XYZ file of C-alpha atoms in Angstrom:
625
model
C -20.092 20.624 17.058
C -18.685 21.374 20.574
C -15.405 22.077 18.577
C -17.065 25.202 17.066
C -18.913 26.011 20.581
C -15.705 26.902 21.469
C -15.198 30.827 21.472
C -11.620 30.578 20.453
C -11.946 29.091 17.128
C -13.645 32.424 16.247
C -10.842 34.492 17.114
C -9.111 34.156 13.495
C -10.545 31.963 10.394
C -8.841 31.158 7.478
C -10.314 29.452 4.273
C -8.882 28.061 1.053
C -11.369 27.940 -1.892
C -10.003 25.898 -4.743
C -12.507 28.286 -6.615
C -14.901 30.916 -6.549
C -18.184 29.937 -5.546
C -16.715 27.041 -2.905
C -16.800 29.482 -0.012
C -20.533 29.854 -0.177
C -21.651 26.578 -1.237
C -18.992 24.487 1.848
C -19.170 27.243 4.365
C -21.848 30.136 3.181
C -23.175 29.394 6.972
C -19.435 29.251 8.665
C -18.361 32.698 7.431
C -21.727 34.207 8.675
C -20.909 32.693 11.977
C -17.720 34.068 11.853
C -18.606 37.292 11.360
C -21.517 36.837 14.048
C -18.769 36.097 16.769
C -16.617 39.461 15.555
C -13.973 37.322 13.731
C -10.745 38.576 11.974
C -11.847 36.173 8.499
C -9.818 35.631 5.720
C -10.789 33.587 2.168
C -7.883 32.415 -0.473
C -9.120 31.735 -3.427
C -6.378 29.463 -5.094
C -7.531 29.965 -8.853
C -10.515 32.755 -10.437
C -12.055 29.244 -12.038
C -11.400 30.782 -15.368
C -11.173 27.742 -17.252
C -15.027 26.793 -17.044
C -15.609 26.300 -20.569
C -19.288 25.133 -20.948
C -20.527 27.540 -18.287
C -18.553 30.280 -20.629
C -19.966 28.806 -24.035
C -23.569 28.457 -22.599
C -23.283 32.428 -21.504
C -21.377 33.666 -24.045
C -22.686 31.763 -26.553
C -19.226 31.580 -28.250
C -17.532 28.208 -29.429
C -13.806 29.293 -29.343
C -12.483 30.537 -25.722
C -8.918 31.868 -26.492
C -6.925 32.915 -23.329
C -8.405 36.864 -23.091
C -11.707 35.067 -22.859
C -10.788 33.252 -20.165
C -9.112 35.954 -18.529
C -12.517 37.714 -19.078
C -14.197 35.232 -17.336
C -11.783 34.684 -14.321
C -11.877 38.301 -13.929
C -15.907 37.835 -13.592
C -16.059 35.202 -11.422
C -13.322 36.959 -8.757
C -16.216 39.814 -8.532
C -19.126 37.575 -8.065
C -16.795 36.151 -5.325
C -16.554 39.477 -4.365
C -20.437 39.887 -4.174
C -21.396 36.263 -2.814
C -18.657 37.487 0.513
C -20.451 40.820 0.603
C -23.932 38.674 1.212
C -22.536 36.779 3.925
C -21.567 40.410 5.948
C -17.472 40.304 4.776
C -15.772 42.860 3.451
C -13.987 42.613 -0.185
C -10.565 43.149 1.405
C -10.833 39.444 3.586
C -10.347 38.366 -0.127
C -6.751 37.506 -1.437
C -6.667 35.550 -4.924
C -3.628 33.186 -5.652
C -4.465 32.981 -9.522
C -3.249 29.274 -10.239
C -4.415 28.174 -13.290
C -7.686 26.620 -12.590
C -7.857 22.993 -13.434
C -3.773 23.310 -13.180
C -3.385 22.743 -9.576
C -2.571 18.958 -10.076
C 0.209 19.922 -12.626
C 1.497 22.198 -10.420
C 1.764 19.782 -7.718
C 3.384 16.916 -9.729
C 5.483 19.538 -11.551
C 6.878 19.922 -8.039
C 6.016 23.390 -7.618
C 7.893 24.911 -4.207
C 6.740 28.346 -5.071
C 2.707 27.822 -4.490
C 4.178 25.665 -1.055
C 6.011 28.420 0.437
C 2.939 30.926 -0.167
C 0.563 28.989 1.090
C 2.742 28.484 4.778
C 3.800 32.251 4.658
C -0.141 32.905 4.292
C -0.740 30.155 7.456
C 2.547 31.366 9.643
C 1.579 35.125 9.471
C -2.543 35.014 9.979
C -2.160 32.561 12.786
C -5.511 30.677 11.993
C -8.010 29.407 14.933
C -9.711 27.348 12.687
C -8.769 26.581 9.352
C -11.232 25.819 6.536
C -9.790 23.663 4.057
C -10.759 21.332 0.903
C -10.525 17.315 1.637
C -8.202 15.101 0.028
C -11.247 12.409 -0.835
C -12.075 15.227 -3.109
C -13.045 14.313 -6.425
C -12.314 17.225 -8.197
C -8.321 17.371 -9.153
C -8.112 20.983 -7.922
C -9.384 20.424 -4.488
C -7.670 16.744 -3.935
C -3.964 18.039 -4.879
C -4.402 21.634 -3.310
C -5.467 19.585 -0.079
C -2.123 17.758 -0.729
C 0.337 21.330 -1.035
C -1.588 22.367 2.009
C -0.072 19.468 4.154
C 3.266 20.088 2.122
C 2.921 23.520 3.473
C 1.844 22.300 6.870
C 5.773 20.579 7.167
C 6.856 23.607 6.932
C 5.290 25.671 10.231
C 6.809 24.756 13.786
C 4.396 23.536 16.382
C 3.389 27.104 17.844
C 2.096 27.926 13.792
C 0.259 25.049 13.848
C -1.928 25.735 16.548
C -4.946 25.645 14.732
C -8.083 23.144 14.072
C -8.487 21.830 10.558
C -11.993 21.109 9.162
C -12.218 19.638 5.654
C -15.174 20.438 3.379
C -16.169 18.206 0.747
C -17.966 19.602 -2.951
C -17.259 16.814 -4.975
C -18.198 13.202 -3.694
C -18.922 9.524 -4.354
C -21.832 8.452 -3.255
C -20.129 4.809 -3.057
C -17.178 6.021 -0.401
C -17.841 6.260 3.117
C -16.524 9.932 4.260
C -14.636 10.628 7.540
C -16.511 8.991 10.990
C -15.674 12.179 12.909
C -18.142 14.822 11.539
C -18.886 17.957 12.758
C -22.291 19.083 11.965
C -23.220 23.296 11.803
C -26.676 23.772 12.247
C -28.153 26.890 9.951
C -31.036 29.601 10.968
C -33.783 29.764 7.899
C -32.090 33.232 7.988
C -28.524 31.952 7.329
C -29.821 29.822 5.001
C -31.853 32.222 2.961
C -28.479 34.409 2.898
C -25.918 31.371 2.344
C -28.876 31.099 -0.394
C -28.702 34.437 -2.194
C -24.827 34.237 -1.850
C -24.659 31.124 -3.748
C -27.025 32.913 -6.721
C -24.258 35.787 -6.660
C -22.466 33.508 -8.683
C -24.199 34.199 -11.882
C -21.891 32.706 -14.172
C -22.950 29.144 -12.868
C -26.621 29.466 -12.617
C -27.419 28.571 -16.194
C -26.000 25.468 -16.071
C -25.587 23.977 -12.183
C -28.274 26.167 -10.257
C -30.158 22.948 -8.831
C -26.417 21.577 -7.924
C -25.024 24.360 -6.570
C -28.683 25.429 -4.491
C -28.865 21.735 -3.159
C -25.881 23.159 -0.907
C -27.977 25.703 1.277
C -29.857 22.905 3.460
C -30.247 23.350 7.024
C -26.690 22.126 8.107
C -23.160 22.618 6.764
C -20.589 19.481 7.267
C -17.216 19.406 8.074
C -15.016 16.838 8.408
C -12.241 17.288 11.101
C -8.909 16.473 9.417
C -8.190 12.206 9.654
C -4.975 10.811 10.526
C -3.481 8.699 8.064
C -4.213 4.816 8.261
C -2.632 1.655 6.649
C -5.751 0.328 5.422
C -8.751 2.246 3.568
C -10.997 -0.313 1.796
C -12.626 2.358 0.393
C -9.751 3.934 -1.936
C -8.424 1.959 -4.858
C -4.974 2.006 -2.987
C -6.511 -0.125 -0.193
C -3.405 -0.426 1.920
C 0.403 0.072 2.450
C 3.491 -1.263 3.959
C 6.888 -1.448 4.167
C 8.429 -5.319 3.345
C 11.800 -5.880 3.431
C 13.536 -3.386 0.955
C 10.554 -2.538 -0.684
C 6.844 -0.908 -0.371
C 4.143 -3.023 -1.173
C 0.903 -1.366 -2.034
C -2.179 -3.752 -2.267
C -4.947 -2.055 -5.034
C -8.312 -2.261 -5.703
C -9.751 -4.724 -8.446
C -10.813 -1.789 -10.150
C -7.612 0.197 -10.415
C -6.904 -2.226 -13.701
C -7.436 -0.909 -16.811
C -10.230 -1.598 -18.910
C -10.753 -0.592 -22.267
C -9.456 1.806 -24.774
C -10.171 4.429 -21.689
C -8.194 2.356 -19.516
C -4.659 3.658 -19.073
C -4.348 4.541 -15.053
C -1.458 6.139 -13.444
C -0.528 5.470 -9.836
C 1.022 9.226 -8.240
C 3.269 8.864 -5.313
C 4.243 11.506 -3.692
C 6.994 11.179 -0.467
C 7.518 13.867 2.034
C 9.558 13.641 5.104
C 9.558 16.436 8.097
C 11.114 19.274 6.174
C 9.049 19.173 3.796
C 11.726 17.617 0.862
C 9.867 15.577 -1.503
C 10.288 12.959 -3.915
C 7.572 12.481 -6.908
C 6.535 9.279 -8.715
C 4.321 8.197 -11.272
C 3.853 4.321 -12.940
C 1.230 3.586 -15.680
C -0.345 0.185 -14.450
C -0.480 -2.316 -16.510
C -3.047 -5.141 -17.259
C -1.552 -7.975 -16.133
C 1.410 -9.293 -13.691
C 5.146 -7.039 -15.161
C 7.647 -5.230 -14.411
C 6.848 -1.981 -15.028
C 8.842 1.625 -15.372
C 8.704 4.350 -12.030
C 8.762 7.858 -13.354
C 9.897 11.236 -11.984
C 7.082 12.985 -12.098
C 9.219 16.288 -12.215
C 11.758 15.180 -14.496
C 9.696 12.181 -16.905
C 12.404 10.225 -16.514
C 12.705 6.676 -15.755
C 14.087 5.913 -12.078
C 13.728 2.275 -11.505
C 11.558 -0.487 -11.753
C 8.340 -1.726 -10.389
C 6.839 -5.670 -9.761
C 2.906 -5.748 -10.315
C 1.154 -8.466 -9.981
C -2.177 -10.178 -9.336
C -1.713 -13.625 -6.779
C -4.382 -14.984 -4.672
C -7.014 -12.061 -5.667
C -4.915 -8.987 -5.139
C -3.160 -6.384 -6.928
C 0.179 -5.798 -5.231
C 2.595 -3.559 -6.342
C 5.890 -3.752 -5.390
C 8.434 -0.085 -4.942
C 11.719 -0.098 -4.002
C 12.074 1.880 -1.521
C 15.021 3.538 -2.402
C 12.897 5.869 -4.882
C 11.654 7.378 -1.839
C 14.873 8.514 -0.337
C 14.059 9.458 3.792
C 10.312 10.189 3.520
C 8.568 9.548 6.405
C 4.648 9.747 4.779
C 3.329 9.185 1.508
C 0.351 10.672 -0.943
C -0.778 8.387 -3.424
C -3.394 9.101 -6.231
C -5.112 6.188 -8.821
C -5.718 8.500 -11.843
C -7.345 8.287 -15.223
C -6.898 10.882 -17.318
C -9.697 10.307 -19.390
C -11.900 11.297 -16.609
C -12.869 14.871 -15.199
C -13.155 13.671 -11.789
C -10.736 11.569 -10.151
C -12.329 7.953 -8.787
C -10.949 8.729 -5.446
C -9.314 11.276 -4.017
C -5.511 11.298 -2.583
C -4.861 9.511 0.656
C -2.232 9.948 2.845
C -0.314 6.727 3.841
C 2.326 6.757 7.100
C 5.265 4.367 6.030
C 5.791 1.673 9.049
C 7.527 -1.658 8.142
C 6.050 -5.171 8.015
C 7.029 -8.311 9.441
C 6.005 -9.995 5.868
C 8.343 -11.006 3.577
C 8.089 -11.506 -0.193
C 9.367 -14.352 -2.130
C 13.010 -14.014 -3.745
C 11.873 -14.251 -7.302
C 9.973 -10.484 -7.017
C 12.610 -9.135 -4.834
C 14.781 -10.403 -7.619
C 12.591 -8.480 -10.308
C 13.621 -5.561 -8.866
C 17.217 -5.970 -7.409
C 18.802 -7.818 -10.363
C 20.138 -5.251 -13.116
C 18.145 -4.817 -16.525
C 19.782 -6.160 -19.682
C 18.496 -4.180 -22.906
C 20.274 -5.288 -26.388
C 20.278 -2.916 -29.397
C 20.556 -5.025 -32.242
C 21.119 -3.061 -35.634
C 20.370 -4.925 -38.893
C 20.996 -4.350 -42.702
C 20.295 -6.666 -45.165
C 21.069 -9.606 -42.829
C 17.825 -11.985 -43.378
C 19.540 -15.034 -43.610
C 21.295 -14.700 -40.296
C 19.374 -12.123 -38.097
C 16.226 -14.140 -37.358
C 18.681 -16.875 -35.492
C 20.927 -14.625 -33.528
C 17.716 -12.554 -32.606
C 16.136 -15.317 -30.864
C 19.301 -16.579 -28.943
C 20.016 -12.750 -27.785
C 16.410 -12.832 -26.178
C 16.995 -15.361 -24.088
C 19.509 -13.924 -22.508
C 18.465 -10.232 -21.981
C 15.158 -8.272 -20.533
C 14.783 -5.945 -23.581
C 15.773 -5.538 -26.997
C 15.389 -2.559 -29.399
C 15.760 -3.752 -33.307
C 16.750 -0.991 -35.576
C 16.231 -2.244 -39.463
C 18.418 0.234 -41.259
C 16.588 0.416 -44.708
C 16.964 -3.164 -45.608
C 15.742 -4.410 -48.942
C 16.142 -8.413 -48.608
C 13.003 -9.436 -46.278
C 14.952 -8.388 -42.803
C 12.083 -6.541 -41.812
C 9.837 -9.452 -42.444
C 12.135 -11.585 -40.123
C 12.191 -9.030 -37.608
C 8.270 -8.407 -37.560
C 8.223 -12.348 -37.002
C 10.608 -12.588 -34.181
C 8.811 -9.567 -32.091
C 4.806 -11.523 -32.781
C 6.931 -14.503 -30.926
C 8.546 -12.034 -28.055
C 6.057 -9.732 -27.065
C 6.342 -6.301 -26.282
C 10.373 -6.411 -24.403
C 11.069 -6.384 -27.990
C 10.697 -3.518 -30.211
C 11.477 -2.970 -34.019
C 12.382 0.615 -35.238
C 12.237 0.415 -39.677
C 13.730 3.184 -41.515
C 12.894 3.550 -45.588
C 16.524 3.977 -46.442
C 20.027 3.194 -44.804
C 21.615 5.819 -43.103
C 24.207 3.728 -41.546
C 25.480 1.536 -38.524
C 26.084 4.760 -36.487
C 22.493 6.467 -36.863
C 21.158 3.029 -36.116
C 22.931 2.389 -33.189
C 22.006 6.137 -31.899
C 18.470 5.634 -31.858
C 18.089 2.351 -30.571
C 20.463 4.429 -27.510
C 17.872 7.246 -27.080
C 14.667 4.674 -27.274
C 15.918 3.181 -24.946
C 17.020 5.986 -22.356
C 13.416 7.196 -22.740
C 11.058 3.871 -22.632
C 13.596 1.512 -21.034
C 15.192 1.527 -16.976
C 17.965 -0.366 -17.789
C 21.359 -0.868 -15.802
C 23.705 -2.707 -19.435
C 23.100 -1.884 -22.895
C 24.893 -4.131 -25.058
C 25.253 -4.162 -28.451
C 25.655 -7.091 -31.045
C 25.871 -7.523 -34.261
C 23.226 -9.393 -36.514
C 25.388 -11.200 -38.798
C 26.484 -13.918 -36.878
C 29.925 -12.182 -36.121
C 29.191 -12.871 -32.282
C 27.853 -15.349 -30.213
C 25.089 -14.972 -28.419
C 26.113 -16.901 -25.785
C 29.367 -14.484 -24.833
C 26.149 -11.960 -23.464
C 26.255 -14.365 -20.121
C 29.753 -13.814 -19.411
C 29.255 -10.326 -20.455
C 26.787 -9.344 -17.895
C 28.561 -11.975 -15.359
C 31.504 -9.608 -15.793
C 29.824 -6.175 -15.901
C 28.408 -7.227 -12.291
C 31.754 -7.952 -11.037
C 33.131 -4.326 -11.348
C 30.600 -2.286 -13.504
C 33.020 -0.855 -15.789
C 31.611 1.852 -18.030
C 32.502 0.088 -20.944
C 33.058 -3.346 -21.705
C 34.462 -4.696 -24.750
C 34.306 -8.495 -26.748
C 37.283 -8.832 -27.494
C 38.415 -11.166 -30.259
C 41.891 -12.692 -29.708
C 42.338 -14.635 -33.166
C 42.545 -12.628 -36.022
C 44.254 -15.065 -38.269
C 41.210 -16.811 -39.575
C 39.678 -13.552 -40.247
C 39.539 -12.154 -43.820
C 42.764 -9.365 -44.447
C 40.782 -5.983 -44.223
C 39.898 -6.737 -40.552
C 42.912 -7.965 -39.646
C 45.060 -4.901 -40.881
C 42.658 -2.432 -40.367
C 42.335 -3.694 -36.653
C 45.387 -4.027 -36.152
C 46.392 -0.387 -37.723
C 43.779 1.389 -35.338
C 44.726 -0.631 -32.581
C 48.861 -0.021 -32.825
C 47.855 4.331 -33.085
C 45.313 4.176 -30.450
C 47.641 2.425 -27.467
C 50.711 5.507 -28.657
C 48.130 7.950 -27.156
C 45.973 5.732 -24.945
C 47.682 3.309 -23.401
C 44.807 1.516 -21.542
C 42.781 1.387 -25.340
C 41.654 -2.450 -25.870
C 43.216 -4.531 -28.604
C 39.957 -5.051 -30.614
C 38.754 -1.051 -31.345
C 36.180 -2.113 -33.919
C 34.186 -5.127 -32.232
C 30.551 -4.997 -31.821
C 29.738 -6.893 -28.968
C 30.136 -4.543 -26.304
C 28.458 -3.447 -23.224
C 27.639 0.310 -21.512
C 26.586 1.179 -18.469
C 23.309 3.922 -18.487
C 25.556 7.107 -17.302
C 27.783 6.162 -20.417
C 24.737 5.665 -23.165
C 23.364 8.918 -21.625
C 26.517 10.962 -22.526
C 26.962 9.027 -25.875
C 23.831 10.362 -26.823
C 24.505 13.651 -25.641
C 28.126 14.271 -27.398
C 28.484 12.133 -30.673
C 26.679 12.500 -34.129
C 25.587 9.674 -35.261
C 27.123 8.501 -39.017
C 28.786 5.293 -40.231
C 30.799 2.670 -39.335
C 33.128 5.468 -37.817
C 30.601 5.679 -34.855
C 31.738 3.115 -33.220
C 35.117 4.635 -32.707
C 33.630 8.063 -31.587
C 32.303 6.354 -29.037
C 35.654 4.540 -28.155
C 38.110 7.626 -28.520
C 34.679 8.832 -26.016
C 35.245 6.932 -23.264
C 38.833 6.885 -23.644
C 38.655 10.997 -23.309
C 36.524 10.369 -20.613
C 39.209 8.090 -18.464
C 35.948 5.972 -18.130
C 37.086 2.498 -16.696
C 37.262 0.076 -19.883
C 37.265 -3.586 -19.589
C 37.210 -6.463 -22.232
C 36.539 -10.048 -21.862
C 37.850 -12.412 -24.474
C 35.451 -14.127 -27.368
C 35.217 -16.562 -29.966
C 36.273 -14.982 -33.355
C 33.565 -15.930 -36.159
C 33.933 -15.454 -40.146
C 30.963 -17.206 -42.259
C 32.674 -17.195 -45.698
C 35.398 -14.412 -45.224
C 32.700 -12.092 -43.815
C 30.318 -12.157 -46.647
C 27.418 -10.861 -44.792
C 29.557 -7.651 -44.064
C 28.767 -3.885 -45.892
C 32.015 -3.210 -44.283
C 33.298 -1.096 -47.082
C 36.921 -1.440 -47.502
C 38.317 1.798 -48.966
C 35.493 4.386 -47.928
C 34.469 3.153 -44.676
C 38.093 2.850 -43.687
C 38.691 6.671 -44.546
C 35.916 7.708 -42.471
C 37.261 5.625 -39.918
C 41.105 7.126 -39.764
C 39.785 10.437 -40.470
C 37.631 10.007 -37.328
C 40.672 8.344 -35.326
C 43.093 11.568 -36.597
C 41.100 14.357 -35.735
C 40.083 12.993 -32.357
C 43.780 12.239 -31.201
C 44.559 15.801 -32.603
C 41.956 17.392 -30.317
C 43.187 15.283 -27.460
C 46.715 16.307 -27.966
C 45.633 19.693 -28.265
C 43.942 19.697 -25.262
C 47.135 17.970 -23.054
C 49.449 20.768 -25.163
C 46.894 23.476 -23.620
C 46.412 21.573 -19.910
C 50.487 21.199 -19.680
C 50.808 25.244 -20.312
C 47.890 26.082 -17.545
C 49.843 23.334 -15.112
C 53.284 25.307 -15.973
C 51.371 28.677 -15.742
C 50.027 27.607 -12.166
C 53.245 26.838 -10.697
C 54.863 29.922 -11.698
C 52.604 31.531 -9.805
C 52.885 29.701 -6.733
C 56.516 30.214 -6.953
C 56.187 33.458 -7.587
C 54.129 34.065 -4.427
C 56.686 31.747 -2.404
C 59.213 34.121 -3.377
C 57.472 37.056 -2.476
């Protein structure tokens, strides 16, 4: 209280409703205060709470709200703003209106949203606040949590003489259950402020029908504030109950109840960095049930970034981030959410980063630091041989994405068998029909850029052609150098049946005239690509045939990407049997392929020779001069 004894908090007062109708209900008795000590006040609404769809139904008495009806509504609720500020003695123009979607504010926030950022410090550094009226992040309610969150994003951005203000949080939406801030600060209300804090609350019309004993509750006999609390390691009270800095890596200790439960279960951890500019990193992870390594998302982007270790030892939830997510931050925001929920179980906290003298044990760390093996595995008609190789390649990688390509022998079956006995780091794609090696190969490639954070994607083949033991000296030599493709290559040819040998060899004698650093073995499939190169596979080749595999050859050749090969056994069953290799049309795709792409790289030396020549000339030209 002796804070707001203090005549110069009245000088200037700034508030941030999340919606309309927040100003009277947290600080109907405030503002009249305010205006009672002759003070410049100001009240940003951050959204018109237009989408309020039950309160709008139970009204309206209308079923479908389209986006004019909401508009409609917003544009009713900004004048009963208007209305509750004129019953607490302030004018309509100490209203300004951001219009964020309401319910959106979250979005916006993980989105990573600059725009709303900069507004809100412009709107700080130019009214110069005394006292600052703001939502809390133990908010419940999504909007008022994650605009509490912008507003200390905002806050990184004023120097020290902007910031000259005190902070009092308000709190709408609570949990009974979680202890709020110690340091209260109480406002004690006339029966006159509270009859008009009273009719200012019924100005809001729009909620009446539905909340009126809620929202009424709020005109008692004192207002509370909470002044702003410094962030803390430890909070028993929030799901994320604690965090530090161990080793390489941030270890976040959670609640019993942040696992999942249920077919409402799924919960997603938000972690939001900032550091004292106000750059930010953004990252969500979906927990899982039980002890894994799980994916860290962008929360900007979707993508996948790295790689998580959760597990449950002794008790606890730990979760384990490498810290190198998180670039410089110097604070964090984190967030338990389930989506399935209106209201959030807790609120955002915010977390200071300080290291720990604790150390983990090597096999987590190891989780984490050691790269990620995925293995697509493309199968046709290969039943007898597939279910074998399958299970030896899964011993030796993390993941594995099975593509059946239309197969009409029982492959599927053998598949479907081999995944029951892996669990879910293997999954089985089935199309109806073959569409070939290529197509295959393609969307096991964009599976796993989306669902998988690997580091090596290799690729084998099911018939037996390759042993699944060469994927150890694979990945041995991938670490060594991290080429962006690496190659099995198969040194004996002469036990092999004649079409591989010639055709090999043909493709192999064309490719070195133009490429002199192209392996020896152009059509093996037992090779291995780093993510950068799978991403621009993806990107640049159509997926077809057989021929696909040299696209993505002639690819990385174009590319000057560093190629490396390691030497294999060379395996026929029965002169290739198992092969759909098809001698006479698969081999024209192939040359076509092989013709047209050296024809566009000559071409394109023909047309980078002439721009060289043409650039010279004109610096001797210019010498000259």
């Amino acid at each position: 209280m002796s804070i707001l004894k203090n005549p110069a908090a009245w000088e200037r007062v700034l508030m941030f409703a999340p919606h309309p109708d927040d100003e009277s209900m947290a600080a109907g008795g405030l503002l009249q205060r305010a205006v009672l000590a002759g003070a410049r006040v100001r009240v940003v609404f951050v959204t018109n709470g237009d989408n309020n769809p039950w309160a709008q139904r139970a009204i309206e008495r209308r079923w479908r709200i389209a986006a004019v009806e909401r508009a409609r509504w917003g544009e009713r609720r900004r004048q009963e703003a208007i209305s509750a500020l004129a019953c607490l003695g302030l004018p309509a123009d100490c209203a300004l209106f951001l219009t964020i979607p309401d319910q959106g504010v979250t979005d916006l926030l993980l989105a990573g949203d600059q725009t709303l950022v900069g507004r809100i410090a412009k709107e700080i550094a130019e009214f110069k606040p005394k006292l600052l009226i703001t939502p809390a992040l133990a908010d419940l309610h999504r909007d008022h949590n994650s605009f509490a969150v912008i507003l200390r994003l905002a806050f990184d951005r004023l120097n020290a003489e902007q910031q000259q203000f005190t902070e009092l949080n308000f709190f709408i939406h609570q949990n009974q259950k979680i202890t709020l801030p110690q340091a209260e600060v109480e406002l004690r209300l006339s029966c006159a402020e509270q009859e008009r804090k009273r009719q200012a609350i019924l100005c809001h019309a729009t909620q009446m029908k539905l909340s009126q004993r809620r929202f009424l509750a709020f005109a008692k006999e004192t207002e509370h504030f909470a002044i702003r609390p410094q962030p803390k390691e430890q909070d028993e009270n929030h799901p994320v109950k604690s965090a530090l800095i161990v080793g390489k890596n941030l270890r976040l200790e959670l609640a019993r109840s942040s696992l999942p439960a249920g077919i409402f279960g799924k919960r997603i951890l938000h972690v939001i960095g900032s550091d004292s500019c106000g750059d930010r990193v953004q990252r969500s992870i979906v927990l899982p049930a039980r002890s894994a390594v799980i994916n860290i998302v962008d929360s900007v982007s979707g993508s996948i970034v790295a790689q998580a270790a959760f597990r449950k030892s002794r008790g606890k939830l730990e979760l384990l981030i490498p810290l190198s997510v998180f670039s410089s931050v110097q604070k964090i925001f984190v967030k338990l959410e389930n989506r399935w929920h209106f209201y959030d179980e807790a609120g955002w906290r915010e977390i200071p980063l300080r290291a720990s003298n604790e150390t983990f044990s090597s096999s987590v760390v190891s989780e984490i630091s050691a790269p990620r093996i995925c293995c697509v595995f493309p199968c046709y008609n290969v039943a007898t041989s597939c279910g074998e190789v399958l299970r030896r390649v899964a011993e030796r990688v993390d993941d594995i994405i099975a593509v059946n390509d239309g197969s009409t022998d029982g492959t599927k079956a053998v598949l479907d068998a081999v995944a029951a006995e892996s669990g879910e780091r293997l999954r089985v794609i089935s199309y109806p029909d073959n569409r070939g090696k290529g197509v295959a190969l393609l969307q096991g490639f964009r599976l796993a850029l989306n669902k998988i954070p690997f580091d090596l994607l290799i690729t084998i083949d099911a018939d037996g052609q390759h042993n699944p033991e060469d994927i150890d000296r694979m990945v041995a030599a991938w670490a060594d150098h991290r080429p962006g493709l690496l190659i099995g290559e198969r040194l004996e040819f002469a036990a092999g049946p004649l079409r591989s040998r010639l055709g090999n060899s043909l493709t192999s004698t064309i490719l070195k005239r133009f490429y002199p650093t192209s392996p020896s073995d152009t059509q093996s499939g037992l090779r291995g690509m780093d993510r950068a190169f799978v991403n621009e596979i993806v990107r640049s080749i159509k997926p077809q045939r057989y021929e696909t595999e040299l696209r993505i050859l002639l690819l990385a050749l174009e590319l000057r990407l560093n190629i490396s090969t390691i030497a294999i056994q060379t395996i026929y069953f029965d002169q290739n049997r198992l092969s759909h290799f098809r001698p006479v049309l698969d081999s024209m795709r192939i040359y076509w392929v092989l013709f047209c792409g050296l024809g566009r790289s000559f071409f394109r030396q023909r047309v980078t020779c002439k721009e060289e020549e043409g650039i010279a000339a004109k610096c001797s030209s210019r010498k000259d001069g």
